[in-house]
Amino acid sequence: MLNEQAKLAKIVNSLQEIDRCNQTIQLDPSSAIAYYNRAQAYERLGEKAAAIADYDQAIRLNTNYTEAYYNRGLAYVDLGHKKQALQDFRVAAKLFFAKGDIENYQKAKSFSQEIHQLKTLNNDNNSNLIVENIFSTMVN
């Protein structure tokens, strides 16, 4: 029962965050942060396509939005779009490095290398293990 209540609370919180972001976007359509935050809420609800659309918008508004590239890459991995994920992780790694964020640079670089390896693997079992490893570590 408690677990169900916690899940319901998480859904309600995500929907409230989407509503807050919608209001912010209505007032300021150039708010990359609002699109990013809404994408995060969509991610929590499992709405990967909606999250990607908002990450796209956040990146369009701020081409150096490192976390948006990184998290869009994670969403692409989840949807099986390896080429787009690889591109996003490479851009994120470059931007993390430029900011001096070596820890997240190394994560993004590692993920791009793993995605690149995925493209050369034919064994689905190995591919699934690599994808699981990618999702075990995310940028905060």
Coordinates of N, CA and C in Angstrom, one line a residue:
M1 N 0.8 -1.2 0.0 CA 0.0 0.0 0.0 C 0.9 1.3 0.0
L2 N 1.9 1.3 0.9 CA 2.8 2.4 0.9 C 3.5 2.6 -0.4
N3 N 3.9 1.5 -1.0 CA 4.6 1.6 -2.3 C 3.7 2.2 -3.4
E4 N 2.5 1.8 -3.4 CA 1.5 2.4 -4.3 C 1.3 3.9 -4.1
Q5 N 1.2 4.3 -2.8 CA 1.0 5.7 -2.5 C 2.3 6.5 -2.9
A6 N 3.4 5.9 -2.8 CA 4.7 6.6 -3.2 C 4.7 6.8 -4.7
K7 N 4.3 5.7 -5.4 CA 4.2 5.8 -6.9 C 3.2 6.9 -7.3
L8 N 2.1 6.9 -6.7 CA 1.0 7.9 -7.0 C 1.5 9.3 -6.7
A9 N 2.2 9.5 -5.6 CA 2.7 10.8 -5.2 C 3.8 11.2 -6.3
K10 N 4.6 10.3 -6.7 CA 5.6 10.7 -7.8 C 4.9 11.1 -9.0
I11 N 3.8 10.4 -9.4 CA 3.1 10.8 -10.6 C 2.5 12.2 -10.5
V12 N 1.8 12.4 -9.3 CA 1.2 13.7 -9.1 C 2.2 14.8 -9.1
N13 N 3.4 14.6 -8.4 CA 4.4 15.6 -8.4 C 4.9 15.9 -9.8
S14 N 5.1 14.9 -10.7 CA 5.5 15.1 -12.0 C 4.5 15.8 -12.8
L15 N 3.2 15.5 -12.7 CA 2.2 16.2 -13.4 C 2.1 17.7 -12.9
Q16 N 2.3 17.9 -11.6 CA 2.3 19.3 -11.1 C 3.5 20.1 -11.7
E17 N 4.7 19.4 -11.8 CA 5.8 20.0 -12.4 C 5.6 20.4 -13.9
I18 N 4.9 19.5 -14.6 CA 4.6 19.8 -16.0 C 3.7 21.0 -16.1
D19 N 2.7 21.1 -15.2 CA 1.8 22.2 -15.2 C 2.6 23.5 -14.9
R20 N 3.5 23.5 -13.9 CA 4.3 24.7 -13.6 C 5.1 25.1 -14.8
C21 N 5.7 24.1 -15.4 CA 6.6 24.4 -16.6 C 5.7 25.0 -17.7
N22 N 4.5 24.4 -17.9 CA 3.6 24.9 -19.0 C 3.3 26.4 -18.7
Q23 N 3.1 26.8 -17.5 CA 2.8 28.2 -17.1 C 4.0 29.0 -17.4
T24 N 5.2 28.6 -17.0 CA 6.4 29.3 -17.3 C 6.6 29.5 -18.8
I25 N 6.4 28.5 -19.5 CA 6.7 28.5 -21.0 C 5.7 29.5 -21.6
Q26 N 4.4 29.5 -21.1 CA 3.4 30.4 -21.6 C 3.9 31.9 -21.4
L27 N 4.5 32.1 -20.2 CA 4.9 33.5 -19.9 C 6.2 33.8 -20.6
D28 N 7.1 32.8 -20.7 CA 8.4 33.0 -21.3 C 8.8 31.8 -22.2
P29 N 8.4 31.9 -23.5 CA 8.6 30.8 -24.4 C 10.1 30.5 -24.7
S30 N 11.0 31.4 -24.3 CA 12.4 31.3 -24.5 C 13.1 30.7 -23.3
S31 N 12.4 30.1 -22.3 CA 13.0 29.6 -21.1 C 13.4 28.1 -21.4
A32 N 14.7 28.0 -21.7 CA 15.3 26.7 -21.9 C 15.2 25.8 -20.6
I33 N 15.3 26.4 -19.5 CA 15.2 25.7 -18.2 C 13.8 25.1 -18.0
A34 N 12.8 25.8 -18.4 CA 11.4 25.3 -18.3 C 11.2 24.1 -19.2
Y35 N 11.7 24.2 -20.4 CA 11.6 23.0 -21.3 C 12.4 21.8 -20.7
Y36 N 13.6 22.1 -20.2 CA 14.4 21.0 -19.6 C 13.7 20.4 -18.4
N37 N 13.2 21.2 -17.5 CA 12.5 20.7 -16.3 C 11.2 19.9 -16.7
R38 N 10.5 20.4 -17.8 CA 9.3 19.6 -18.2 C 9.8 18.3 -18.8
A39 N 10.9 18.3 -19.5 CA 11.4 17.0 -20.1 C 11.7 16.0 -19.0
Q40 N 12.3 16.5 -17.9 CA 12.6 15.7 -16.7 C 11.4 15.1 -16.1
A41 N 10.3 15.9 -16.0 CA 9.0 15.4 -15.5 C 8.5 14.3 -16.5
Y42 N 8.5 14.6 -17.8 CA 8.0 13.6 -18.7 C 8.9 12.3 -18.6
E43 N 10.1 12.4 -18.4 CA 11.0 11.2 -18.2 C 10.5 10.4 -17.0
R44 N 10.2 11.1 -15.9 CA 9.7 10.4 -14.7 C 8.4 9.6 -14.9
L45 N 7.6 10.1 -15.9 CA 6.4 9.5 -16.2 C 6.6 8.4 -17.3
G46 N 7.8 8.3 -17.8 CA 8.0 7.3 -18.8 C 7.7 7.8 -20.3
E47 N 7.4 9.1 -20.4 CA 7.1 9.6 -21.7 C 8.3 10.1 -22.4
K48 N 9.0 9.2 -23.0 CA 10.3 9.4 -23.6 C 10.2 10.4 -24.8
A49 N 9.2 10.2 -25.7 CA 9.1 11.0 -26.9 C 8.8 12.5 -26.5
A50 N 8.0 12.7 -25.5 CA 7.7 14.0 -25.1 C 8.9 14.7 -24.4
A51 N 9.7 13.8 -23.7 CA 10.9 14.3 -23.1 C 11.9 14.8 -24.1
I52 N 12.1 13.9 -25.2 CA 13.0 14.3 -26.2 C 12.6 15.6 -26.9
A53 N 11.3 15.7 -27.2 CA 10.8 17.0 -27.8 C 11.2 18.2 -27.0
D54 N 11.0 18.1 -25.7 CA 11.4 19.2 -24.8 C 12.9 19.4 -24.7
Y55 N 13.7 18.3 -24.7 CA 15.1 18.5 -24.7 C 15.5 19.1 -26.0
D56 N 14.9 18.8 -27.1 CA 15.2 19.4 -28.4 C 15.0 20.9 -28.3
Q57 N 13.9 21.3 -27.7 CA 13.5 22.7 -27.5 C 14.5 23.5 -26.6
A58 N 14.9 22.8 -25.5 CA 15.9 23.4 -24.6 C 17.2 23.6 -25.3
I59 N 17.6 22.6 -26.1 CA 18.9 22.7 -26.8 C 18.8 23.8 -27.9
R60 N 17.6 23.9 -28.6 CA 17.5 24.9 -29.6 C 17.6 26.3 -29.0
L61 N 17.1 26.5 -27.7 CA 17.2 27.8 -27.1 C 18.5 28.0 -26.4
N62 N 19.2 27.0 -26.1 CA 20.6 27.1 -25.4 C 21.4 26.0 -26.0
T63 N 22.2 26.3 -27.0 CA 23.0 25.2 -27.7 C 24.1 24.6 -26.8
N64 N 24.4 25.2 -25.7 CA 25.4 24.7 -24.7 C 24.7 24.1 -23.5
Y65 N 23.5 23.6 -23.6 CA 22.8 23.0 -22.5 C 23.3 21.6 -22.3
T66 N 24.4 21.4 -21.6 CA 25.1 20.1 -21.5 C 24.2 19.0 -21.0
E67 N 23.4 19.3 -19.9 CA 22.6 18.3 -19.3 C 21.5 17.9 -20.2
A68 N 21.0 18.8 -21.0 CA 19.9 18.4 -22.0 C 20.4 17.4 -23.0
Y69 N 21.6 17.7 -23.5 CA 22.2 16.7 -24.5 C 22.4 15.3 -23.8
Y70 N 22.9 15.4 -22.6 CA 23.2 14.1 -21.9 C 21.9 13.3 -21.6
N71 N 20.9 14.0 -21.1 CA 19.7 13.3 -20.8 C 18.9 12.9 -22.0
R72 N 19.0 13.7 -23.1 CA 18.3 13.3 -24.3 C 19.0 12.1 -24.9
G73 N 20.3 12.0 -24.7 CA 21.1 10.8 -25.1 C 20.6 9.6 -24.3
L74 N 20.3 9.7 -23.0 CA 19.8 8.6 -22.3 C 18.4 8.2 -22.8
A75 N 17.6 9.2 -23.1 CA 16.2 8.9 -23.6 C 16.3 8.1 -25.0
Y76 N 17.3 8.6 -25.8 CA 17.4 7.9 -27.1 C 17.9 6.5 -26.9
V77 N 18.8 6.2 -26.0 CA 19.2 4.9 -25.7 C 18.0 4.0 -25.3
D78 N 17.2 4.6 -24.5 CA 16.0 3.8 -24.0 C 15.1 3.5 -25.2
L79 N 15.0 4.3 -26.2 CA 14.2 4.1 -27.3 C 14.9 3.3 -28.4
G80 N 16.2 3.0 -28.2 CA 16.9 2.2 -29.2 C 17.5 3.0 -30.3
H81 N 17.6 4.3 -30.2 CA 18.1 5.2 -31.2 C 19.6 5.5 -30.9
K82 N 20.4 4.5 -31.3 CA 21.8 4.5 -30.9 C 22.6 5.7 -31.5
K83 N 22.3 5.9 -32.8 CA 23.1 7.0 -33.5 C 22.9 8.3 -32.9
Q84 N 21.6 8.7 -32.6 CA 21.3 10.0 -31.9 C 21.9 10.0 -30.5
A85 N 21.8 8.9 -29.8 CA 22.4 8.8 -28.4 C 23.9 9.1 -28.5
L86 N 24.6 8.4 -29.4 CA 26.0 8.6 -29.6 C 26.4 10.0 -29.8
Q87 N 25.6 10.7 -30.7 CA 25.9 12.1 -31.0 C 25.7 13.0 -29.8
D88 N 24.6 12.7 -29.0 CA 24.4 13.5 -27.8 C 25.4 13.3 -26.8
F89 N 25.8 12.1 -26.5 CA 26.8 11.8 -25.5 C 28.2 12.5 -25.9
R90 N 28.5 12.5 -27.2 CA 29.7 13.1 -27.6 C 29.7 14.6 -27.4
V91 N 28.6 15.2 -27.7 CA 28.4 16.7 -27.5 C 28.5 17.0 -26.0
A92 N 27.8 16.2 -25.2 CA 27.7 16.4 -23.8 C 29.1 16.2 -23.2
A93 N 29.9 15.2 -23.6 CA 31.3 15.1 -23.1 C 32.1 16.3 -23.4
K94 N 32.0 16.8 -24.6 CA 32.8 18.0 -25.0 C 32.4 19.2 -24.2
L95 N 31.1 19.4 -23.9 CA 30.6 20.5 -23.1 C 31.0 20.3 -21.7
F96 N 30.9 19.1 -21.1 CA 31.3 18.9 -19.7 C 32.8 19.2 -19.6
F97 N 33.6 18.7 -20.5 CA 35.0 19.0 -20.5 C 35.3 20.5 -20.5
A98 N 34.6 21.2 -21.4 CA 34.8 22.7 -21.5 C 34.5 23.4 -20.2
K99 N 33.5 22.8 -19.4 CA 33.1 23.4 -18.1 C 34.0 23.0 -17.0
G100 N 34.9 22.0 -17.3 CA 35.7 21.5 -16.2 C 35.1 20.5 -15.3
D101 N 33.9 19.9 -15.8 CA 33.2 18.9 -15.0 C 33.7 17.5 -15.5
I102 N 34.9 17.1 -14.9 CA 35.6 15.9 -15.4 C 34.8 14.7 -15.1
E103 N 34.1 14.6 -13.9 CA 33.4 13.4 -13.6 C 32.3 13.1 -14.6
N104 N 31.5 14.1 -14.9 CA 30.4 13.9 -15.9 C 31.0 13.8 -17.3
Y105 N 32.1 14.5 -17.6 CA 32.8 14.3 -18.9 C 33.1 12.8 -19.1
Q106 N 33.7 12.2 -18.0 CA 34.1 10.8 -18.1 C 32.9 9.9 -18.3
K107 N 31.8 10.2 -17.6 CA 30.5 9.4 -17.8 C 30.0 9.5 -19.2
A108 N 29.9 10.7 -19.8 CA 29.4 10.9 -21.1 C 30.3 10.2 -22.1
K109 N 31.6 10.4 -21.9 CA 32.6 9.8 -22.9 C 32.5 8.3 -22.8
S110 N 32.4 7.7 -21.6 CA 32.2 6.3 -21.5 C 30.9 5.8 -22.1
F111 N 29.8 6.5 -21.9 CA 28.6 6.1 -22.6 C 28.7 6.1 -24.1
S112 N 29.4 7.2 -24.6 CA 29.5 7.3 -26.1 C 30.3 6.1 -26.6
Q113 N 31.4 5.7 -25.8 CA 32.2 4.5 -26.2 C 31.3 3.3 -26.2
E114 N 30.5 3.1 -25.1 CA 29.7 1.9 -25.0 C 28.6 1.9 -26.2
I115 N 28.1 3.0 -26.5 CA 27.1 3.1 -27.6 C 27.8 2.7 -28.9
H116 N 29.0 3.2 -29.1 CA 29.8 2.9 -30.3 C 30.0 1.4 -30.4
Q117 N 30.3 0.8 -29.2 CA 30.5 -0.7 -29.2 C 29.2 -1.4 -29.5
L118 N 28.1 -0.9 -29.1 CA 26.8 -1.5 -29.3 C 26.5 -1.6 -30.8
K119 N 27.0 -0.6 -31.6 CA 26.8 -0.6 -33.0 C 27.5 -1.8 -33.7
T120 N 28.6 -2.3 -33.0 CA 29.4 -3.3 -33.6 C 29.1 -4.7 -33.1
L121 N 28.3 -4.8 -32.0 CA 27.9 -6.1 -31.5 C 26.7 -6.6 -32.2
N122 N 26.7 -7.9 -32.4 CA 25.5 -8.6 -32.9 C 24.8 -9.4 -31.9
N123 N 25.3 -9.5 -30.7 CA 24.7 -10.3 -29.7 C 23.8 -9.5 -28.8
D124 N 22.5 -9.7 -28.9 CA 21.5 -8.9 -28.1 C 21.8 -8.9 -26.6
N125 N 22.2 -10.0 -26.1 CA 22.4 -10.1 -24.6 C 23.5 -9.2 -24.2
N126 N 24.6 -9.1 -24.9 CA 25.6 -8.1 -24.6 C 25.1 -6.7 -24.7
S127 N 24.3 -6.4 -25.7 CA 23.8 -5.1 -25.9 C 22.9 -4.7 -24.7
N128 N 22.1 -5.6 -24.3 CA 21.2 -5.3 -23.2 C 22.0 -5.0 -21.9
L129 N 23.1 -5.7 -21.7 CA 23.9 -5.5 -20.5 C 24.5 -4.1 -20.5
I130 N 25.0 -3.7 -21.7 CA 25.6 -2.3 -21.8 C 24.5 -1.3 -21.6
V131 N 23.3 -1.4 -22.2 CA 22.2 -0.5 -22.0 C 21.9 -0.4 -20.5
E132 N 21.8 -1.5 -19.8 CA 21.5 -1.5 -18.4 C 22.6 -0.7 -17.6
N133 N 23.9 -0.9 -18.0 CA 24.9 -0.1 -17.3 C 24.8 1.4 -17.5
I134 N 24.4 1.8 -18.7 CA 24.2 3.2 -19.0 C 23.2 3.8 -18.1
F135 N 22.1 3.1 -17.8 CA 21.0 3.7 -17.0 C 21.3 3.6 -15.5
S136 N 22.3 2.9 -15.1 CA 22.6 2.7 -13.7 C 23.3 4.0 -13.1
T137 N 23.8 4.9 -14.0 CA 24.5 6.1 -13.6 C 23.9 7.2 -14.4
M138 N 23.3 8.2 -13.8 CA 22.8 9.4 -14.5 C 23.3 10.7 -13.9
V139 N 23.3 11.7 -14.7 CA 23.7 13.0 -14.2 C 22.6 13.6 -13.3
N140 N 22.9 14.2 -12.2 CA 21.9 14.8 -11.4 C 21.4 16.1 -11.9

